[in-house]
mmCIF file of C-alpha atoms and ligand atoms in Angstrom:
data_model
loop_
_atom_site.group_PDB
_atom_site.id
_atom_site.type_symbol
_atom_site.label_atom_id
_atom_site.label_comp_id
_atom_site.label_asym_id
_atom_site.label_seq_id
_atom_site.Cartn_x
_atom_site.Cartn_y
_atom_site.Cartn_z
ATOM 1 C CA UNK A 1 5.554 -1.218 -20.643
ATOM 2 C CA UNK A 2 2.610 0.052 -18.491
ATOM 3 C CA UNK A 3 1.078 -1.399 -15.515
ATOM 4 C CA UNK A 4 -2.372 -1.393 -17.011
ATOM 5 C CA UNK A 5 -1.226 -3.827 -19.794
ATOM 6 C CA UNK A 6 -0.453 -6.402 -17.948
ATOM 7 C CA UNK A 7 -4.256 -6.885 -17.550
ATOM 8 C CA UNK A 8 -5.837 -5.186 -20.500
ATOM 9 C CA UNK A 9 -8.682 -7.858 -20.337
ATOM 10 C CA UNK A 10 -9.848 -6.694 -16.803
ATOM 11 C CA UNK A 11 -10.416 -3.072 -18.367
ATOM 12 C CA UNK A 12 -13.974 -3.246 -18.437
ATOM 13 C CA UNK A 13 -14.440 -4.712 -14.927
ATOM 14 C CA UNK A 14 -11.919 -1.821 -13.731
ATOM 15 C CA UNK A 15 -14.196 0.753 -15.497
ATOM 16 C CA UNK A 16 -17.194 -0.614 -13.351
ATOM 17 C CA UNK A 17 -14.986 -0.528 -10.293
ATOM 18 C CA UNK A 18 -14.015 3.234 -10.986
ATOM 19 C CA UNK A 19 -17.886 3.926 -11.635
ATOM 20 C CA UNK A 20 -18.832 2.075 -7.995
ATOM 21 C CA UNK A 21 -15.738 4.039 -6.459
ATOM 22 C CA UNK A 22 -17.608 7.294 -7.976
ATOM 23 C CA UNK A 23 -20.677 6.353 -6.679
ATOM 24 C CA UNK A 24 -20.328 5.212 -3.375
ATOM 25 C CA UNK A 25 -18.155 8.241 -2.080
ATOM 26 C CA UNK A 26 -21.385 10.820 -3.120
ATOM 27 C CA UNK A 27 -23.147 11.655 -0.477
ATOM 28 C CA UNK A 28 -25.490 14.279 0.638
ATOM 29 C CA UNK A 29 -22.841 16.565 1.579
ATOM 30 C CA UNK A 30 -20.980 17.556 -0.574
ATOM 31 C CA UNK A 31 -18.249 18.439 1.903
ATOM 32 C CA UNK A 32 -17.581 14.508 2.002
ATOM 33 C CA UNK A 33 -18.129 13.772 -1.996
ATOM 34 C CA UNK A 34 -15.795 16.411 -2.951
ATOM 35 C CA UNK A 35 -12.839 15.634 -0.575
ATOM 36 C CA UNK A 36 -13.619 11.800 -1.820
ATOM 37 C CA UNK A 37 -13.724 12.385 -5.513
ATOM 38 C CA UNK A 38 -10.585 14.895 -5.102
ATOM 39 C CA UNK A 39 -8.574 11.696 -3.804
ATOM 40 C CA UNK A 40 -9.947 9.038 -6.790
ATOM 41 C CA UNK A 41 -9.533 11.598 -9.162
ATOM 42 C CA UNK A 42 -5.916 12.200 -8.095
ATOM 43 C CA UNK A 43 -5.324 8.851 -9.122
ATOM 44 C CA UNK A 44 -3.657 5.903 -8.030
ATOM 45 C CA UNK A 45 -2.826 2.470 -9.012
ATOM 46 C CA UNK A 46 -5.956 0.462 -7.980
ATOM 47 C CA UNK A 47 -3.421 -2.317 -7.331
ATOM 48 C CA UNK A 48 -5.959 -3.535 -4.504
ATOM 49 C CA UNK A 49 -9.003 -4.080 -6.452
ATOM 50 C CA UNK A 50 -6.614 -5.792 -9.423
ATOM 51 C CA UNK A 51 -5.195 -8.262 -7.033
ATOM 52 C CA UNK A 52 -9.099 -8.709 -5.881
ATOM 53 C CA UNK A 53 -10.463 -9.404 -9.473
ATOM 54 C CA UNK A 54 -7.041 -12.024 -10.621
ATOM 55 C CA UNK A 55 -7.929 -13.330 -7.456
ATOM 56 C CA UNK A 56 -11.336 -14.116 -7.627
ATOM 57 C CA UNK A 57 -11.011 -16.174 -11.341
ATOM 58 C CA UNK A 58 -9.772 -18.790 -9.216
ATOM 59 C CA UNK A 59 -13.186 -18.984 -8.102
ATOM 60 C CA UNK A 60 -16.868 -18.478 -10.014
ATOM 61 C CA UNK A 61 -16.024 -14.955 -11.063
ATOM 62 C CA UNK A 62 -18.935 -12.681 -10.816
ATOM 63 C CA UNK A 63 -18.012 -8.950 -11.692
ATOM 64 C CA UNK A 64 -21.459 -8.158 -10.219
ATOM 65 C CA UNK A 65 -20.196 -9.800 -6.663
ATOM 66 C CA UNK A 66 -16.613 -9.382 -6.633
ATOM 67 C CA UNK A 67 -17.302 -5.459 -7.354
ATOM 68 C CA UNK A 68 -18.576 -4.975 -3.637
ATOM 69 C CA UNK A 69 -14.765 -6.602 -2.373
ATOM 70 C CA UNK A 70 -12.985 -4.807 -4.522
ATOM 71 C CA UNK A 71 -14.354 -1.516 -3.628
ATOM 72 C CA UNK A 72 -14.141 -2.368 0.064
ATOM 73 C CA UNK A 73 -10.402 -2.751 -0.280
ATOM 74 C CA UNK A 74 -9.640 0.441 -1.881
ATOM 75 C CA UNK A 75 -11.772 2.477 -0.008
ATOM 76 C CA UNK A 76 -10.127 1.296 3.330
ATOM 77 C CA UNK A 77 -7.138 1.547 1.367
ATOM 78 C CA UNK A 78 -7.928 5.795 0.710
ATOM 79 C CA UNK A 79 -9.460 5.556 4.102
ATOM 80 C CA UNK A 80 -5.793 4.977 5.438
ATOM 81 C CA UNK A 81 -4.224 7.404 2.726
ATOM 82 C CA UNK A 82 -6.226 10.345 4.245
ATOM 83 C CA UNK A 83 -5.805 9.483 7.906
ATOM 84 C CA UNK A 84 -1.652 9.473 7.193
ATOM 85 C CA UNK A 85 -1.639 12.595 5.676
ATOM 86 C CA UNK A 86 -3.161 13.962 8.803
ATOM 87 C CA UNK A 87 -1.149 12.419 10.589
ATOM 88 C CA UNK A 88 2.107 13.488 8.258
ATOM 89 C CA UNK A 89 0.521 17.021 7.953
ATOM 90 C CA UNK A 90 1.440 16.224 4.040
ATOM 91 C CA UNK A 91 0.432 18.538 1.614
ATOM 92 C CA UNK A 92 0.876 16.576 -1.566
ATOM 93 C CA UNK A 93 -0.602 12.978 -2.350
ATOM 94 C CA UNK A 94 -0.569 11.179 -5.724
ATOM 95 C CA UNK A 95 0.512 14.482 -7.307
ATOM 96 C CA UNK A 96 -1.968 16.787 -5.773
ATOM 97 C CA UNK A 97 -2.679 18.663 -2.952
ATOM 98 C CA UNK A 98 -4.224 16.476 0.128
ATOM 99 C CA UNK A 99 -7.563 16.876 1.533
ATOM 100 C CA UNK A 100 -6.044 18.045 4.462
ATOM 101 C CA UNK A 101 -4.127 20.692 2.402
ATOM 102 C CA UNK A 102 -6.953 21.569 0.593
ATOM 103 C CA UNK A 103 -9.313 21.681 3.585
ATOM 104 C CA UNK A 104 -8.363 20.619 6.831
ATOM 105 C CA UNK A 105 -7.825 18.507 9.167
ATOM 106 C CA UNK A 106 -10.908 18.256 10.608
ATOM 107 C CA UNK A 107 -12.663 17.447 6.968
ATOM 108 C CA UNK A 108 -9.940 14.951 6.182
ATOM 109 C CA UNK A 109 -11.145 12.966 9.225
ATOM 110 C CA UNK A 110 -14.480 12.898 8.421
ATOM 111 C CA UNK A 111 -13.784 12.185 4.888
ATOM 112 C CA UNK A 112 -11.206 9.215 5.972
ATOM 113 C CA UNK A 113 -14.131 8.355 8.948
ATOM 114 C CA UNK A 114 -16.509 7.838 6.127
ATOM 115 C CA UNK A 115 -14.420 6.250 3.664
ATOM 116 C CA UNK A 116 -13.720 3.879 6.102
ATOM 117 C CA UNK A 117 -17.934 3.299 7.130
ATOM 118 C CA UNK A 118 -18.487 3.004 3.391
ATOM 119 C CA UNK A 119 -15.823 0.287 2.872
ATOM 120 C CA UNK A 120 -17.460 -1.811 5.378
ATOM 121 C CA UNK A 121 -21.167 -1.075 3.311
ATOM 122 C CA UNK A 122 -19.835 -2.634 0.758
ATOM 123 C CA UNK A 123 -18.521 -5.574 2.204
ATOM 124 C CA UNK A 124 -22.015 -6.423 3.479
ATOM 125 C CA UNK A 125 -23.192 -7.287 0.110
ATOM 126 C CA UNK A 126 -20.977 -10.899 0.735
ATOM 127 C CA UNK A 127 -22.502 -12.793 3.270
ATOM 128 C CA UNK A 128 -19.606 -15.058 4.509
ATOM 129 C CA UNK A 129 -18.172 -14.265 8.144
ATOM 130 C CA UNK A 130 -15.111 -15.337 7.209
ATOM 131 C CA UNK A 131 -15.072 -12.620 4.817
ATOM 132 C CA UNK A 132 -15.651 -10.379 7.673
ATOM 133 C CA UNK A 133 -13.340 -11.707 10.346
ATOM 134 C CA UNK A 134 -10.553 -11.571 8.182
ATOM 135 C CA UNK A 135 -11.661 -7.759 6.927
ATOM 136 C CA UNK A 136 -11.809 -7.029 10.488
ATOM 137 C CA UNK A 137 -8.895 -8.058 11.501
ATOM 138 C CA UNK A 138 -7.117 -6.269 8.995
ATOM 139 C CA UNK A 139 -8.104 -3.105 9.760
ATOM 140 C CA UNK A 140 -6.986 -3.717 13.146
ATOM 141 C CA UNK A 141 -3.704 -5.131 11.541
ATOM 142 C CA UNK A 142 -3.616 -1.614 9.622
ATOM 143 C CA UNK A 143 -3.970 1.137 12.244
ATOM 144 C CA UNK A 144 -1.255 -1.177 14.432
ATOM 145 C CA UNK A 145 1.091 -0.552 11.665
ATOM 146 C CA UNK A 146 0.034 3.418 11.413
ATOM 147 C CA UNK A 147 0.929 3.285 15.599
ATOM 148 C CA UNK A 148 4.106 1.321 15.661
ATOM 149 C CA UNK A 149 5.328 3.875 13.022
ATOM 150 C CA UNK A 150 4.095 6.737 15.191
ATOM 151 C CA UNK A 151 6.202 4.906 18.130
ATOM 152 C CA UNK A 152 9.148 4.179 16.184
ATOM 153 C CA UNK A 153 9.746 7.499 14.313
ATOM 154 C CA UNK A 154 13.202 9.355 14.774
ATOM 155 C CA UNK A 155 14.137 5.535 16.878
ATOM 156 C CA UNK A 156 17.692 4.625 15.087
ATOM 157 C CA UNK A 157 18.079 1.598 17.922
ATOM 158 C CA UNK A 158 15.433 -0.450 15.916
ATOM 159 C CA UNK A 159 15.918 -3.888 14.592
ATOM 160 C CA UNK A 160 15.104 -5.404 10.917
ATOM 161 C CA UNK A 161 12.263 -7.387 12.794
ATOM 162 C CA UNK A 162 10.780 -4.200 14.118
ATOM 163 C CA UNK A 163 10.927 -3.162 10.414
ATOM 164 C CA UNK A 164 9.312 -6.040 9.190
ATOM 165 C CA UNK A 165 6.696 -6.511 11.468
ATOM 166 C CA UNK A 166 5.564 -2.715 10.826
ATOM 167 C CA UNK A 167 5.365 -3.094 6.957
ATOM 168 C CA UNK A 168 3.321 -6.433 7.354
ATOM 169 C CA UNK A 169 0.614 -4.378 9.400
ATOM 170 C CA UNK A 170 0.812 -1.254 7.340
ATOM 171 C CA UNK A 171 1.022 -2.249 3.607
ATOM 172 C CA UNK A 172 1.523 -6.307 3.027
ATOM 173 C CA UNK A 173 -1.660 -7.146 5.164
ATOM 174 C CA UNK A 174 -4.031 -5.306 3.347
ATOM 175 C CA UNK A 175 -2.741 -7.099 -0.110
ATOM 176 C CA UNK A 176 -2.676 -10.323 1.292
ATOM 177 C CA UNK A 177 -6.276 -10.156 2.505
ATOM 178 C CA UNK A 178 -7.307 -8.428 -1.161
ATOM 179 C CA UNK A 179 -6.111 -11.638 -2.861
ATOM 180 C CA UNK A 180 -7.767 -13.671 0.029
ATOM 181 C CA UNK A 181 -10.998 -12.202 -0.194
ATOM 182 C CA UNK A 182 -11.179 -11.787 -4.096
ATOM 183 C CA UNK A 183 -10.664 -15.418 -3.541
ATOM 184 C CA UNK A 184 -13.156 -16.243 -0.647
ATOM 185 C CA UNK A 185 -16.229 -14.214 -2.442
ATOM 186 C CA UNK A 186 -15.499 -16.226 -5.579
ATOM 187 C CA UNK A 187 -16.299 -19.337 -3.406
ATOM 188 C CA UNK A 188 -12.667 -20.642 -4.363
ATOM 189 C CA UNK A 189 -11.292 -23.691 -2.313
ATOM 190 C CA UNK A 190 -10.051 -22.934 1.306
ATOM 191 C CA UNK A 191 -6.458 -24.276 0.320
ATOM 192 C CA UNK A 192 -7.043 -21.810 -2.513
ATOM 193 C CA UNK A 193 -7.691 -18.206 -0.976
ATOM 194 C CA UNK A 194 -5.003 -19.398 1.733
ATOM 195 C CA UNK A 195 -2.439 -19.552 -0.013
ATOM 196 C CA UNK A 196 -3.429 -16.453 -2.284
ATOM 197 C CA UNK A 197 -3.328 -14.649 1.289
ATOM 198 C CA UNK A 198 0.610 -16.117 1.313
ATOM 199 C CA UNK A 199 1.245 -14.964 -1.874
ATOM 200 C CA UNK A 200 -0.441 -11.274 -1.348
ATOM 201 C CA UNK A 201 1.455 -10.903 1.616
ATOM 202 C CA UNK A 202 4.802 -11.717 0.122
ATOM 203 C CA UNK A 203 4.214 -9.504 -2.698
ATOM 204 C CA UNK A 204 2.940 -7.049 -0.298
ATOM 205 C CA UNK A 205 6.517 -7.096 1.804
ATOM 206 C CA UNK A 206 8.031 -6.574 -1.661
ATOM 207 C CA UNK A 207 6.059 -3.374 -2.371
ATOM 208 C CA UNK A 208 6.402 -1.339 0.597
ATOM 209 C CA UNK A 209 10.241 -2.455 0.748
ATOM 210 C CA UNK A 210 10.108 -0.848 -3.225
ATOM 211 C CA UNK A 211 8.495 1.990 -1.906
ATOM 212 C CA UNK A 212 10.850 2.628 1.110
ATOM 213 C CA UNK A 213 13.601 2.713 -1.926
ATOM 214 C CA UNK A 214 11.504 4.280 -4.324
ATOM 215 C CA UNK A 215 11.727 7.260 -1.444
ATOM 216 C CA UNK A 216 15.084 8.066 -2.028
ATOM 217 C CA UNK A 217 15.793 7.091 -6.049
ATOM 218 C CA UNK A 218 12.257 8.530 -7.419
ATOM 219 C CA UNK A 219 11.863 11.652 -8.829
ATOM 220 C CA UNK A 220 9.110 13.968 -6.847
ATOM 221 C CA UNK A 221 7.117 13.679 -10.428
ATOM 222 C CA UNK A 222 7.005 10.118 -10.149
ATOM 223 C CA UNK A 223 6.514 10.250 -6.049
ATOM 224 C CA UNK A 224 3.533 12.619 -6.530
ATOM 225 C CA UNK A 225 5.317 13.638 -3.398
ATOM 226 C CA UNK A 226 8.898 15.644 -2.434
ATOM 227 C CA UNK A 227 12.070 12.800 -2.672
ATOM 228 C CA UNK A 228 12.769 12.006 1.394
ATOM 229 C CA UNK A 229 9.029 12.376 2.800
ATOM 230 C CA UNK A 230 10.148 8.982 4.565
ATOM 231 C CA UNK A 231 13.247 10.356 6.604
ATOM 232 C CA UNK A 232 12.001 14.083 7.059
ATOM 233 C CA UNK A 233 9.229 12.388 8.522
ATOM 234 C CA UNK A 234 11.437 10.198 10.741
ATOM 235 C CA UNK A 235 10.380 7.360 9.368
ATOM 236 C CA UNK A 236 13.640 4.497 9.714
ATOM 237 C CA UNK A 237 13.124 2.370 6.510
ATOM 238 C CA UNK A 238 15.240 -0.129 5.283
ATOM 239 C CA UNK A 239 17.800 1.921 2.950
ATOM 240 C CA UNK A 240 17.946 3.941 5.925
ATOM 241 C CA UNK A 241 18.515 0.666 8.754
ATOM 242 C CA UNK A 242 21.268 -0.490 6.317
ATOM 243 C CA UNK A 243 22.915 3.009 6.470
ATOM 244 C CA UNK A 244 22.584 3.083 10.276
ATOM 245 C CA UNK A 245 25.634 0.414 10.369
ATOM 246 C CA UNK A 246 27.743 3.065 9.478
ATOM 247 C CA UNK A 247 28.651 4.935 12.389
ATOM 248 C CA UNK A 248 29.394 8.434 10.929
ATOM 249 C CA UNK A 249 26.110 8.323 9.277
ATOM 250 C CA UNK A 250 24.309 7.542 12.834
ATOM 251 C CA UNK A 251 25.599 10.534 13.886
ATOM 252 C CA UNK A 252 24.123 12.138 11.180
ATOM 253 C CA UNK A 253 20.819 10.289 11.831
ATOM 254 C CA UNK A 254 20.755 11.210 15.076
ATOM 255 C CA UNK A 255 20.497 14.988 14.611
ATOM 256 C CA UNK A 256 17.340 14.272 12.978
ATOM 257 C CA UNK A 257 13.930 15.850 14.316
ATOM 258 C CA UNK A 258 10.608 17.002 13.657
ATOM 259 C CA UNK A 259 12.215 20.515 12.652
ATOM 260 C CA UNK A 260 14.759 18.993 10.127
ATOM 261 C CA UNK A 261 14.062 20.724 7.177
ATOM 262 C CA UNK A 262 14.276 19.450 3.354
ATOM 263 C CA UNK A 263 17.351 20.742 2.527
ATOM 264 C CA UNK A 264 19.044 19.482 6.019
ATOM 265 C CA UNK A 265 18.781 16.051 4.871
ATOM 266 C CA UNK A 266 19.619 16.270 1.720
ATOM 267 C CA UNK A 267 23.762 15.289 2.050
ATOM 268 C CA UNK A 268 21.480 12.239 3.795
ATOM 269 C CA UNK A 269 19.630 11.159 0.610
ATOM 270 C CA UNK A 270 23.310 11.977 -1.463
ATOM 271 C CA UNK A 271 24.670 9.177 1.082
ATOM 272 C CA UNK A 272 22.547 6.767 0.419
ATOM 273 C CA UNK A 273 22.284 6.692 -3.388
ATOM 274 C CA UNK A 274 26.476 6.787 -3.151
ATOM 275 C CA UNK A 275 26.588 3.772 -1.141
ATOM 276 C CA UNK A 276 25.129 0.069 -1.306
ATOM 277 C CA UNK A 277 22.202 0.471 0.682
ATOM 278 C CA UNK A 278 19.424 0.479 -2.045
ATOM 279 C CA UNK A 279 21.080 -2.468 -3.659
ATOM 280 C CA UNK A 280 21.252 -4.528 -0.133
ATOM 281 C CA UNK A 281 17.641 -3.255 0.028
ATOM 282 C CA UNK A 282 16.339 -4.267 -3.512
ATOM 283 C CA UNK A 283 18.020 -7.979 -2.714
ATOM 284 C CA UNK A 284 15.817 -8.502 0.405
ATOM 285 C CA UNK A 285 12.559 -7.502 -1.401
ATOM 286 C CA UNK A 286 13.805 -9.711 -4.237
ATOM 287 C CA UNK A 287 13.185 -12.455 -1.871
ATOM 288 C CA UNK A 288 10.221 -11.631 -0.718
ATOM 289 C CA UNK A 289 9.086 -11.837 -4.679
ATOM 290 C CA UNK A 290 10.804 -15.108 -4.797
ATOM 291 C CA UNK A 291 8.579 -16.445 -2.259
ATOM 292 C CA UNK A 292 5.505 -14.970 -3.977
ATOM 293 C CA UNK A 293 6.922 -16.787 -6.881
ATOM 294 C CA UNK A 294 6.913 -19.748 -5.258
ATOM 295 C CA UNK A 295 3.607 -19.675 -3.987
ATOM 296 C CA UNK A 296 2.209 -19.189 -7.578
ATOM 297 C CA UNK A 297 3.815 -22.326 -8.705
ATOM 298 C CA UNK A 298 1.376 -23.881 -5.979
ATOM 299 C CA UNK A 299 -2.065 -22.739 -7.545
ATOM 300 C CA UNK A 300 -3.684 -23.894 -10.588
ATOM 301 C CA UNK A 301 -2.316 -22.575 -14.101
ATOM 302 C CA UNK A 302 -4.597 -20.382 -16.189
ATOM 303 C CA UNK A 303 -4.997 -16.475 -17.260
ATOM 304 C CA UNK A 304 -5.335 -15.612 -13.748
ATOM 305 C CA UNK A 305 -1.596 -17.232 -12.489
ATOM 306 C CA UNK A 306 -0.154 -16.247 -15.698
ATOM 307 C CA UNK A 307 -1.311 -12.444 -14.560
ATOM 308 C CA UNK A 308 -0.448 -12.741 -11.219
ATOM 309 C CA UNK A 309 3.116 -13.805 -12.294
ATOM 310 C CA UNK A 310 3.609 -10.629 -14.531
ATOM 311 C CA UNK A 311 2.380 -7.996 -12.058
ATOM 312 C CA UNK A 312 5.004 -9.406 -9.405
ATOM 313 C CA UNK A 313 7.101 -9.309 -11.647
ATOM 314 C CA UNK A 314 6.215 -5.549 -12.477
ATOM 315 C CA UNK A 315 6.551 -4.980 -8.859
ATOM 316 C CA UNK A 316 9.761 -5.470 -8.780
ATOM 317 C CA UNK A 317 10.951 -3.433 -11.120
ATOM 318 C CA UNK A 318 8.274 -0.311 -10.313
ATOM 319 C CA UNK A 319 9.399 3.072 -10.269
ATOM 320 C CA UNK A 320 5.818 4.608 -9.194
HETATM 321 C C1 GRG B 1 -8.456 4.390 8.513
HETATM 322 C C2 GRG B 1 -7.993 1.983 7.824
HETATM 323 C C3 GRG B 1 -7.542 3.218 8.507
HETATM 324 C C4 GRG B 1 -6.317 3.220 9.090
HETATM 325 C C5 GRG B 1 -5.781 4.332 9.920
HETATM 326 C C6 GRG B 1 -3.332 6.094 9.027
HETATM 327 C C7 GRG B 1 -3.435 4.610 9.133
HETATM 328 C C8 GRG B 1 -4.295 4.048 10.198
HETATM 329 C C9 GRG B 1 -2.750 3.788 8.315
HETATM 330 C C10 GRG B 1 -1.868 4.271 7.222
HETATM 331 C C11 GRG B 1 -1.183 3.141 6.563
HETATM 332 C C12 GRG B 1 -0.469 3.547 5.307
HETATM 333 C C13 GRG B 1 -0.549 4.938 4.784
HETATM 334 C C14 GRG B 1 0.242 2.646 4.643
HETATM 335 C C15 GRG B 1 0.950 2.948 3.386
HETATM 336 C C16 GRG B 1 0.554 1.956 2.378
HETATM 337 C C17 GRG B 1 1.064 2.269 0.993
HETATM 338 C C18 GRG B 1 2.052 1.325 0.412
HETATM 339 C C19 GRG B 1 0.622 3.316 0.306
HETATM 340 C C20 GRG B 1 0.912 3.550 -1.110
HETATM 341 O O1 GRG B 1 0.114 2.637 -1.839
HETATM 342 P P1 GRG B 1 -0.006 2.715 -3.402
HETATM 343 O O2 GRG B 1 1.354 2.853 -3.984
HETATM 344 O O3 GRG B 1 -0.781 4.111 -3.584
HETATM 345 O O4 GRG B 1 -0.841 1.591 -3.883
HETATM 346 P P2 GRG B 1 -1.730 4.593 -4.763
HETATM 347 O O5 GRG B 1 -1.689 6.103 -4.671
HETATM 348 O O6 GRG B 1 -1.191 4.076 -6.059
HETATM 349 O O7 GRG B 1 -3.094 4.055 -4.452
#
């Protein structure tokens, strides 16, 4: 089954959302509109501006309002995407080349600068400061994660807290305060959008521990990117912090640097899929969807919850 039919009866609203993605990266130069339309037109899940719309029913939906959130959060979303490739110096994304590949570095700032401006445009159009504070703080929350990363490449003396902490500021964050906001600009009750923060964040923790996985057992097709981006990059994920309790593979770790080449890690990635690490890692972001789970059980039933309940549990089974 596909993603997209979990919520066939959003397809409309999704259209209009691809249409406002369209038109808000144009611009007058068409240095900035290209590099922007190359990245939506790569693709991509939309899973932000989904968890935006199923949040917002529990509210006075109003495709006309909740378009503005739901743009916001992907475009700060691609914002992010661009800026990491940069900083990756990553030549494919979602299957094709990056903006950075295909221009350079220099454009892929701008474009990710401007993404970034235009995310907070749209935002304007809902006049609520908590809307704001909590898009501010974020984005703050965001380019934390991005640095602690930066900080804690090649670092094999890490802890499963430092771990954590880094994928709540880099990818659970930013779905926790889609469902929150989806929530807040429908005008739903305050112990509403709260706890559809909770539940976006544990679903969050889920998706970038499925992606940490989905690293090493993916195929580059369904990666859009080579198998092992994560390591080469230096990047100590949680198949990888499991693996670090076994000393001979620490010693392996620790050859690792920013010259390690594809094919030197490779008898890496072979160790991993041979031993239990993935499973030890697909039980921890288990619970996390447990939690999300339990959260759910908390808000009111309906077409929204029902949703909600089949795309985490979609989640955790993804292989894209
Ligand atoms: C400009 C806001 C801003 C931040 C700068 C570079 C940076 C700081 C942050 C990068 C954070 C980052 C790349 C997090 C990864 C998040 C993640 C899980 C990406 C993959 O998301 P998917 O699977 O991608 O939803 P698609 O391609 O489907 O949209």
């Amino acid at each position: 089954m596909k993603f997209k039919t979990l919520y066939t009866f959003l397809k409309n609203d999704l259209d209009l959302i691809e249409q406002e993605l369209e038109k808000t990266v144009m611009s007058d130069y068409s240095m900035l509109s290209d590099a922007g339309l190359h990245l939506l037109q790569a693709g991509g899940k939309r899973i932000r501006p989904v968890f935006v719309l199923l949040s917002a029913m529990f509210g006075t939906y109003d495709i006309q309002r909740i378009k503005h959130v739901a743009v916001s959060l992907e475009m700060i979303h691609m914002a992010s995407l661009v800026h990491d490739d940069v900083i990756d110096d990553a030549d494919l994304r979602r299957g094709k080349p990056t903006i950075k590949a295909k221009w350079d570095n220099r454009i892929a700032m701008y474009t990710g600068d401007y993404l970034l401006a235009c995310s907070l445009e749209a935002m304007t159009k809902i006049e609520n400061p908590l809307a704001h504070r909590l898009l501010s703080k974020t984005i703050v929350d965001v380019c934390l994660g991005e640095i602690e990363q930066i900080k804690d490449k090649y670092h094999v003396d890490q802890s499963l807290r430092t771990y954590l902490k880094r994928i709540k500021r880099k990818t659970a964050i930013l779905i926790a305060a889609s469902c929150q906001l989806g929530a807040i600009a429908a005008g739903a009750p305050e112990q509403i959008h709260r706890k559809l923060y909770w539940y976006g964040y544990f679903v969050g923790m889920s998706f970038q521990i499925t992606d940490d996985i989905l690293d090493f057992t993916a195929t580059e097709e369904e990666l859009g990117k080579p198998v092992g981006s994560d390591l080469l990059q230096g990047n100590i994920t949680l198949p990888v912090l499991f693996a670090l309790e076994d000393p001979m593979f620490r010693i392996e770790l620790e050859k690792i640097s920013s010259d390690t080449t594809f094919e030197e890690i490779n008898p890496l990635i072979e160790r991993i899929l041979q031993s239990d690490v993935i499973e030890k890692s697909i039980k921890v972001s288990d619970q996390y969807l447990q939690k999300a789970f339990s959260i759910l059980e908390e808000l009111p039933s309906g077409r929204s919850r029902s949703t909600l309940y089949s795309v985490t549990k979609y989640i955790g089974k993804r292989k894209f």
